[in-house]
């Protein structure tokens, strides 16, 4: 009781002796600290999509104060079967895919780095490519050929110069090492013409090895693995040669090479070679051929992509876009062809809602990554990078897209819970896209997240303390009066206790205590 009495007495005396300068310093310091907290919270939310204070509270403070423990699941029973099914679907839709139109590292990505000083590829993206190369271009029989052993180590190297050096070592051991030419074409060649020369050498070597593997195929499982590897190499080389021809303007030649490749290896549809074909046919403006490809691959039983959905929408828009007017449509209503076009656009936007902002140039484009996430921002960047020119070529197509794309969101008010034509939009796309896309790119997020409570709280605290600091600086005497009145109101119960103590205490003793 004695300590409490002296504490209350000291607090009362201390508050009564504070000067205006103290209040100016107090409000200024508090506004500065709250402003720094708000800036950090905003930066953390923009970078990681969550509140730092909330994350720390949930991760560290909640267990300390006795948070809810997770009860073990009961075998054979689940109360959230529907939720678990949705989670499994989301996980499957968040699978990362190889970009069918990925650029050449030496001839395109590296040139961008030389000019801008920025790295267009993330470490995560390049690591996925290294895993792809090891899967496609290596097998258990590599130890039988010294050049393949060297290349097996080359694909695991992180340093580009070390990979290129290993490729030359493999060629010294075997001048017909196709995978060594592939690596040099991808990473050492600084122009598409140079890369094409390497790929032609790889094709010559790859066809020779492939024919040998075909004859050895029936013998045992090791030769089956070798045939599979040699097939992968041959398909990869032919596809990249077709892409070289497309980039060098020999589009008809590229189309023929792609068609021949799809006929020769029809079971490799998972490589999405048809997306390369669609883009080349659009460049030729062969819209009837484009429709024929869509008729085969835009099937309900086949996986979709932004290229499939938006190309279908583009063909529907092409039929009506040149004479479409929103004012005329509002007066007379939409025709059947216009309804079909609008529905196709809504379908495409539901599948990937990030694409329209790039096609309408509301967001800046960057070089596409080597891997994409379907329905994510990475897929949108890859699609718009190659297909924006095709939308611009068709008169009125972008205008029709601009007038109708936002109407999709009225059909799916809760996209994470229920879709219209597709599964609910996966909630994991933002995290994966931040790994795939470079840090200088502003990742598109859908649906837009509401600002966390603590950002609102810190913003309000910063504004309030800044206002107090300004008022205290401008009107120090008046603000001191208000501060003392405020603290006096807070301490009124303690003042009542002090008055009671003073009443029953001798005046001489009270005087001595106050002097102390």
PDB file of N, CA and C in Angstrom, residues 255-321:
ATOM      1  N   UNK A 255       5.723 -23.049 -89.180  1.00  0.00           N
ATOM      2  CA  UNK A 255       4.431 -23.737 -89.071  1.00  0.00           C
ATOM      3  C   UNK A 255       4.541 -25.175 -89.569  1.00  0.00           C
ATOM      4  N   UNK A 256       5.226 -25.353 -90.695  1.00  0.00           N
ATOM      5  CA  UNK A 256       5.390 -26.717 -91.237  1.00  0.00           C
ATOM      6  C   UNK A 256       6.175 -27.601 -90.265  1.00  0.00           C
ATOM      7  N   UNK A 257       7.227 -27.055 -89.670  1.00  0.00           N
ATOM      8  CA  UNK A 257       8.039 -27.832 -88.734  1.00  0.00           C
ATOM      9  C   UNK A 257       7.213 -28.228 -87.506  1.00  0.00           C
ATOM     10  N   UNK A 258       6.393 -27.326 -87.029  1.00  0.00           N
ATOM     11  CA  UNK A 258       5.559 -27.633 -85.857  1.00  0.00           C
ATOM     12  C   UNK A 258       4.510 -28.690 -86.183  1.00  0.00           C
ATOM     13  N   UNK A 259       3.885 -28.557 -87.339  1.00  0.00           N
ATOM     14  CA  UNK A 259       2.880 -29.557 -87.735  1.00  0.00           C
ATOM     15  C   UNK A 259       3.523 -30.940 -87.877  1.00  0.00           C
ATOM     16  N   UNK A 260       4.684 -30.989 -88.532  1.00  0.00           N
ATOM     17  CA  UNK A 260       5.383 -32.272 -88.701  1.00  0.00           C
ATOM     18  C   UNK A 260       5.761 -32.872 -87.351  1.00  0.00           C
ATOM     19  N   UNK A 261       6.192 -32.019 -86.430  1.00  0.00           N
ATOM     20  CA  UNK A 261       6.587 -32.500 -85.104  1.00  0.00           C
ATOM     21  C   UNK A 261       5.392 -33.070 -84.343  1.00  0.00           C
ATOM     22  N   UNK A 262       4.234 -32.427 -84.455  1.00  0.00           N
ATOM     23  CA  UNK A 262       3.030 -32.915 -83.776  1.00  0.00           C
ATOM     24  C   UNK A 262       2.531 -34.219 -84.387  1.00  0.00           C
ATOM     25  N   UNK A 263       2.725 -34.399 -85.695  1.00  0.00           N
ATOM     26  CA  UNK A 263       2.327 -35.648 -86.336  1.00  0.00           C
ATOM     27  C   UNK A 263       3.294 -36.777 -85.983  1.00  0.00           C
ATOM     28  N   UNK A 264       4.578 -36.461 -85.912  1.00  0.00           N
ATOM     29  CA  UNK A 264       5.583 -37.490 -85.654  1.00  0.00           C
ATOM     30  C   UNK A 264       5.526 -37.990 -84.209  1.00  0.00           C
ATOM     31  N   UNK A 265       5.209 -37.079 -83.278  1.00  0.00           N
ATOM     32  CA  UNK A 265       5.151 -37.450 -81.857  1.00  0.00           C
ATOM     33  C   UNK A 265       3.815 -37.000 -81.266  1.00  0.00           C
ATOM     34  N   UNK A 266       2.719 -37.651 -81.644  1.00  0.00           N
ATOM     35  CA  UNK A 266       1.395 -37.210 -81.184  1.00  0.00           C
ATOM     36  C   UNK A 266       1.170 -37.414 -79.689  1.00  0.00           C
ATOM     37  N   UNK A 267       1.936 -38.291 -79.054  1.00  0.00           N
ATOM     38  CA  UNK A 267       1.724 -38.580 -77.640  1.00  0.00           C
ATOM     39  C   UNK A 267       2.362 -37.539 -76.725  1.00  0.00           C
ATOM     40  N   UNK A 268       3.138 -36.619 -77.286  1.00  0.00           N
ATOM     41  CA  UNK A 268       3.808 -35.610 -76.471  1.00  0.00           C
ATOM     42  C   UNK A 268       3.013 -34.302 -76.433  1.00  0.00           C
ATOM     43  N   UNK A 269       1.704 -34.421 -76.329  1.00  0.00           N
ATOM     44  CA  UNK A 269       0.852 -33.227 -76.309  1.00  0.00           C
ATOM     45  C   UNK A 269       1.050 -32.412 -75.049  1.00  0.00           C
ATOM     46  N   UNK A 270       1.593 -33.040 -73.980  1.00  0.00           N
ATOM     47  CA  UNK A 270       1.801 -32.304 -72.739  1.00  0.00           C
ATOM     48  C   UNK A 270       2.868 -31.226 -72.883  1.00  0.00           C
ATOM     49  N   UNK A 271       3.641 -31.269 -73.967  1.00  0.00           N
ATOM     50  CA  UNK A 271       4.643 -30.224 -74.209  1.00  0.00           C
ATOM     51  C   UNK A 271       4.018 -28.945 -74.769  1.00  0.00           C
ATOM     52  N   UNK A 272       2.721 -29.008 -75.108  1.00  0.00           N
ATOM     53  CA  UNK A 272       1.968 -27.821 -75.561  1.00  0.00           C
ATOM     54  C   UNK A 272       2.575 -27.183 -76.809  1.00  0.00           C
ATOM     55  N   UNK A 273       3.000 -28.024 -77.746  1.00  0.00           N
ATOM     56  CA  UNK A 273       3.542 -27.491 -78.999  1.00  0.00           C
ATOM     57  C   UNK A 273       2.458 -26.755 -79.778  1.00  0.00           C
ATOM     58  N   UNK A 274       1.196 -27.123 -79.553  1.00  0.00           N
ATOM     59  CA  UNK A 274       0.103 -26.457 -80.268  1.00  0.00           C
ATOM     60  C   UNK A 274       0.027 -24.971 -79.927  1.00  0.00           C
ATOM     61  N   UNK A 275       0.535 -24.560 -78.761  1.00  0.00           N
ATOM     62  CA  UNK A 275       0.528 -23.133 -78.430  1.00  0.00           C
ATOM     63  C   UNK A 275       1.543 -22.377 -79.281  1.00  0.00           C
ATOM     64  N   UNK A 276       2.684 -22.998 -79.582  1.00  0.00           N
ATOM     65  CA  UNK A 276       3.615 -22.395 -80.539  1.00  0.00           C
ATOM     66  C   UNK A 276       2.972 -22.276 -81.914  1.00  0.00           C
ATOM     67  N   UNK A 277       2.237 -23.324 -82.306  1.00  0.00           N
ATOM     68  CA  UNK A 277       1.577 -23.317 -83.608  1.00  0.00           C
ATOM     69  C   UNK A 277       0.510 -22.240 -83.684  1.00  0.00           C
ATOM     70  N   UNK A 278      -0.267 -22.084 -82.630  1.00  0.00           N
ATOM     71  CA  UNK A 278      -1.311 -21.046 -82.616  1.00  0.00           C
ATOM     72  C   UNK A 278      -0.711 -19.657 -82.828  1.00  0.00           C
ATOM     73  N   UNK A 279       0.384 -19.373 -82.116  1.00  0.00           N
ATOM     74  CA  UNK A 279       0.989 -18.045 -82.224  1.00  0.00           C
ATOM     75  C   UNK A 279       1.524 -17.797 -83.632  1.00  0.00           C
ATOM     76  N   UNK A 280       2.139 -18.810 -84.242  1.00  0.00           N
ATOM     77  CA  UNK A 280       2.671 -18.651 -85.603  1.00  0.00           C
ATOM     78  C   UNK A 280       1.542 -18.474 -86.620  1.00  0.00           C
ATOM     79  N   UNK A 281       0.454 -19.216 -86.452  1.00  0.00           N
ATOM     80  CA  UNK A 281      -0.682 -19.082 -87.374  1.00  0.00           C
ATOM     81  C   UNK A 281      -1.343 -17.713 -87.235  1.00  0.00           C
ATOM     82  N   UNK A 282      -1.407 -17.192 -86.020  1.00  0.00           N
ATOM     83  CA  UNK A 282      -1.956 -15.842 -85.837  1.00  0.00           C
ATOM     84  C   UNK A 282      -1.084 -14.805 -86.533  1.00  0.00           C
ATOM     85  N   UNK A 283       0.230 -15.017 -86.513  1.00  0.00           N
ATOM     86  CA  UNK A 283       1.121 -14.090 -87.206  1.00  0.00           C
ATOM     87  C   UNK A 283       0.888 -14.140 -88.718  1.00  0.00           C
ATOM     88  N   UNK A 284       0.553 -15.328 -89.225  1.00  0.00           N
ATOM     89  CA  UNK A 284       0.217 -15.449 -90.653  1.00  0.00           C
ATOM     90  C   UNK A 284      -1.198 -14.966 -90.966  1.00  0.00           C
ATOM     91  N   UNK A 285      -1.973 -14.664 -89.925  1.00  0.00           N
ATOM     92  CA  UNK A 285      -3.394 -14.294 -90.058  1.00  0.00           C
ATOM     93  C   UNK A 285      -4.187 -15.415 -90.721  1.00  0.00           C
ATOM     94  N   UNK A 286      -3.782 -16.644 -90.462  1.00  0.00           N
ATOM     95  CA  UNK A 286      -4.488 -17.820 -90.974  1.00  0.00           C
ATOM     96  C   UNK A 286      -5.540 -18.223 -89.939  1.00  0.00           C
ATOM     97  N   UNK A 287      -6.604 -17.437 -89.860  1.00  0.00           N
ATOM     98  CA  UNK A 287      -7.577 -17.610 -88.778  1.00  0.00           C
ATOM     99  C   UNK A 287      -8.381 -18.905 -88.916  1.00  0.00           C
ATOM    100  N   UNK A 288      -8.585 -19.378 -90.130  1.00  0.00           N
ATOM    101  CA  UNK A 288      -9.287 -20.656 -90.307  1.00  0.00           C
ATOM    102  C   UNK A 288      -8.450 -21.802 -89.743  1.00  0.00           C
ATOM    103  N   UNK A 289      -7.141 -21.752 -89.961  1.00  0.00           N
ATOM    104  CA  UNK A 289      -6.264 -22.778 -89.398  1.00  0.00           C
ATOM    105  C   UNK A 289      -6.209 -22.681 -87.873  1.00  0.00           C
ATOM    106  N   UNK A 290      -6.237 -21.452 -87.371  1.00  0.00           N
ATOM    107  CA  UNK A 290      -6.265 -21.264 -85.918  1.00  0.00           C
ATOM    108  C   UNK A 290      -7.513 -21.900 -85.323  1.00  0.00           C
ATOM    109  N   UNK A 291      -8.654 -21.691 -85.984  1.00  0.00           N
ATOM    110  CA  UNK A 291      -9.905 -22.281 -85.509  1.00  0.00           C
ATOM    111  C   UNK A 291      -9.842 -23.805 -85.545  1.00  0.00           C
ATOM    112  N   UNK A 292      -9.180 -24.361 -86.544  1.00  0.00           N
ATOM    113  CA  UNK A 292      -9.055 -25.819 -86.639  1.00  0.00           C
ATOM    114  C   UNK A 292      -8.213 -26.370 -85.486  1.00  0.00           C
ATOM    115  N   UNK A 293      -7.155 -25.670 -85.111  1.00  0.00           N
ATOM    116  CA  UNK A 293      -6.334 -26.104 -83.972  1.00  0.00           C
ATOM    117  C   UNK A 293      -7.142 -26.003 -82.678  1.00  0.00           C
ATOM    118  N   UNK A 294      -7.910 -24.914 -82.528  1.00  0.00           N
ATOM    119  CA  UNK A 294      -8.730 -24.753 -81.322  1.00  0.00           C
ATOM    120  C   UNK A 294      -9.792 -25.847 -81.232  1.00  0.00           C
ATOM    121  N   UNK A 295     -10.359 -26.222 -82.376  1.00  0.00           N
ATOM    122  CA  UNK A 295     -11.388 -27.267 -82.364  1.00  0.00           C
ATOM    123  C   UNK A 295     -10.843 -28.574 -81.807  1.00  0.00           C
ATOM    124  N   UNK A 296      -9.541 -28.788 -81.961  1.00  0.00           N
ATOM    125  CA  UNK A 296      -8.935 -30.023 -81.466  1.00  0.00           C
ATOM    126  C   UNK A 296      -8.512 -29.930 -80.007  1.00  0.00           C
ATOM    127  N   UNK A 297      -7.999 -28.765 -79.611  1.00  0.00           N
ATOM    128  CA  UNK A 297      -7.398 -28.652 -78.283  1.00  0.00           C
ATOM    129  C   UNK A 297      -8.255 -27.894 -77.273  1.00  0.00           C
ATOM    130  N   UNK A 298      -9.250 -27.142 -77.717  1.00  0.00           N
ATOM    131  CA  UNK A 298     -10.139 -26.455 -76.780  1.00  0.00           C
ATOM    132  C   UNK A 298     -11.310 -27.373 -76.448  1.00  0.00           C
ATOM    133  N   UNK A 299     -10.971 -28.499 -75.855  1.00  0.00           N
ATOM    134  CA  UNK A 299     -11.959 -29.519 -75.521  1.00  0.00           C
ATOM    135  C   UNK A 299     -12.157 -29.546 -74.012  1.00  0.00           C
ATOM    136  N   UNK A 300     -13.377 -29.897 -73.592  1.00  0.00           N
ATOM    137  CA  UNK A 300     -13.701 -29.874 -72.170  1.00  0.00           C
ATOM    138  C   UNK A 300     -12.859 -30.863 -71.374  1.00  0.00           C
ATOM    139  N   UNK A 301     -12.386 -31.914 -72.020  1.00  0.00           N
ATOM    140  CA  UNK A 301     -11.605 -32.943 -71.312  1.00  0.00           C
ATOM    141  C   UNK A 301     -10.118 -32.624 -71.244  1.00  0.00           C
ATOM    142  N   UNK A 302      -9.668 -31.569 -71.946  1.00  0.00           N
ATOM    143  CA  UNK A 302      -8.256 -31.223 -71.982  1.00  0.00           C
ATOM    144  C   UNK A 302      -7.982 -30.014 -71.099  1.00  0.00           C
ATOM    145  N   UNK A 303      -6.785 -29.929 -70.533  1.00  0.00           N
ATOM    146  CA  UNK A 303      -6.451 -28.767 -69.704  1.00  0.00           C
ATOM    147  C   UNK A 303      -6.422 -27.490 -70.524  1.00  0.00           C
ATOM    148  N   UNK A 304      -6.862 -26.424 -69.916  1.00  0.00           N
ATOM    149  CA  UNK A 304      -6.922 -25.136 -70.601  1.00  0.00           C
ATOM    150  C   UNK A 304      -5.668 -24.320 -70.322  1.00  0.00           C
ATOM    151  N   UNK A 305      -5.557 -23.230 -71.063  1.00  0.00           N
ATOM    152  CA  UNK A 305      -4.472 -22.282 -70.857  1.00  0.00           C
ATOM    153  C   UNK A 305      -4.962 -20.915 -71.312  1.00  0.00           C
ATOM    154  N   UNK A 306      -4.223 -19.884 -70.957  1.00  0.00           N
ATOM    155  CA  UNK A 306      -4.590 -18.541 -71.399  1.00  0.00           C
ATOM    156  C   UNK A 306      -4.534 -18.444 -72.918  1.00  0.00           C
ATOM    157  N   UNK A 307      -3.557 -19.123 -73.544  1.00  0.00           N
ATOM    158  CA  UNK A 307      -3.452 -19.084 -75.005  1.00  0.00           C
ATOM    159  C   UNK A 307      -4.696 -19.666 -75.666  1.00  0.00           C
ATOM    160  N   UNK A 308      -5.211 -20.774 -75.127  1.00  0.00           N
ATOM    161  CA  UNK A 308      -6.410 -21.392 -75.696  1.00  0.00           C
ATOM    162  C   UNK A 308      -7.621 -20.481 -75.503  1.00  0.00           C
ATOM    163  N   UNK A 309      -7.852 -20.043 -74.282  1.00  0.00           N
ATOM    164  CA  UNK A 309      -9.071 -19.281 -73.969  1.00  0.00           C
ATOM    165  C   UNK A 309      -9.082 -17.920 -74.646  1.00  0.00           C
ATOM    166  N   UNK A 310      -7.970 -17.214 -74.597  1.00  0.00           N
ATOM    167  CA  UNK A 310      -7.954 -15.857 -75.173  1.00  0.00           C
ATOM    168  C   UNK A 310      -7.882 -15.887 -76.695  1.00  0.00           C
ATOM    169  N   UNK A 311      -7.267 -16.916 -77.277  1.00  0.00           N
ATOM    170  CA  UNK A 311      -7.296 -17.022 -78.739  1.00  0.00           C
ATOM    171  C   UNK A 311      -8.711 -17.314 -79.224  1.00  0.00           C
ATOM    172  N   UNK A 312      -9.445 -18.164 -78.499  1.00  0.00           N
ATOM    173  CA  UNK A 312     -10.854 -18.408 -78.846  1.00  0.00           C
ATOM    174  C   UNK A 312     -11.666 -17.130 -78.738  1.00  0.00           C
ATOM    175  N   UNK A 313     -11.404 -16.327 -77.693  1.00  0.00           N
ATOM    176  CA  UNK A 313     -12.108 -15.049 -77.543  1.00  0.00           C
ATOM    177  C   UNK A 313     -11.742 -14.081 -78.667  1.00  0.00           C
ATOM    178  N   UNK A 314     -10.468 -14.090 -79.068  1.00  0.00           N
ATOM    179  CA  UNK A 314     -10.039 -13.195 -80.146  1.00  0.00           C
ATOM    180  C   UNK A 314     -10.745 -13.520 -81.455  1.00  0.00           C
ATOM    181  N   UNK A 315     -10.894 -14.797 -81.772  1.00  0.00           N
ATOM    182  CA  UNK A 315     -11.580 -15.167 -83.018  1.00  0.00           C
ATOM    183  C   UNK A 315     -13.052 -14.769 -82.969  1.00  0.00           C
ATOM    184  N   UNK A 316     -13.686 -14.947 -81.798  1.00  0.00           N
ATOM    185  CA  UNK A 316     -15.091 -14.518 -81.678  1.00  0.00           C
ATOM    186  C   UNK A 316     -15.202 -12.993 -81.779  1.00  0.00           C
ATOM    187  N   UNK A 317     -14.252 -12.292 -81.169  1.00  0.00           N
ATOM    188  CA  UNK A 317     -14.278 -10.826 -81.219  1.00  0.00           C
ATOM    189  C   UNK A 317     -14.023 -10.308 -82.627  1.00  0.00           C
ATOM    190  N   UNK A 318     -13.203 -11.023 -83.381  1.00  0.00           N
ATOM    191  CA  UNK A 318     -12.865 -10.591 -84.742  1.00  0.00           C
ATOM    192  C   UNK A 318     -14.100 -10.476 -85.628  1.00  0.00           C
ATOM    193  N   UNK A 319     -15.111 -11.291 -85.347  1.00  0.00           N
ATOM    194  CA  UNK A 319     -16.311 -11.284 -86.191  1.00  0.00           C
ATOM    195  C   UNK A 319     -17.165 -10.042 -85.992  1.00  0.00           C
ATOM    196  N   UNK A 320     -17.015  -9.348 -84.846  1.00  0.00           N
ATOM    197  CA  UNK A 320     -17.929  -8.224 -84.543  1.00  0.00           C
ATOM    198  C   UNK A 320     -17.200  -6.959 -84.120  1.00  0.00           C
ATOM    199  N   UNK A 321     -15.895  -7.041 -83.831  1.00  0.00           N
ATOM    200  CA  UNK A 321     -15.212  -5.916 -83.183  1.00  0.00           C
ATOM    201  C   UNK A 321     -15.098  -4.688 -84.073  1.00  0.00           C
TER     202      UNK A 321
END
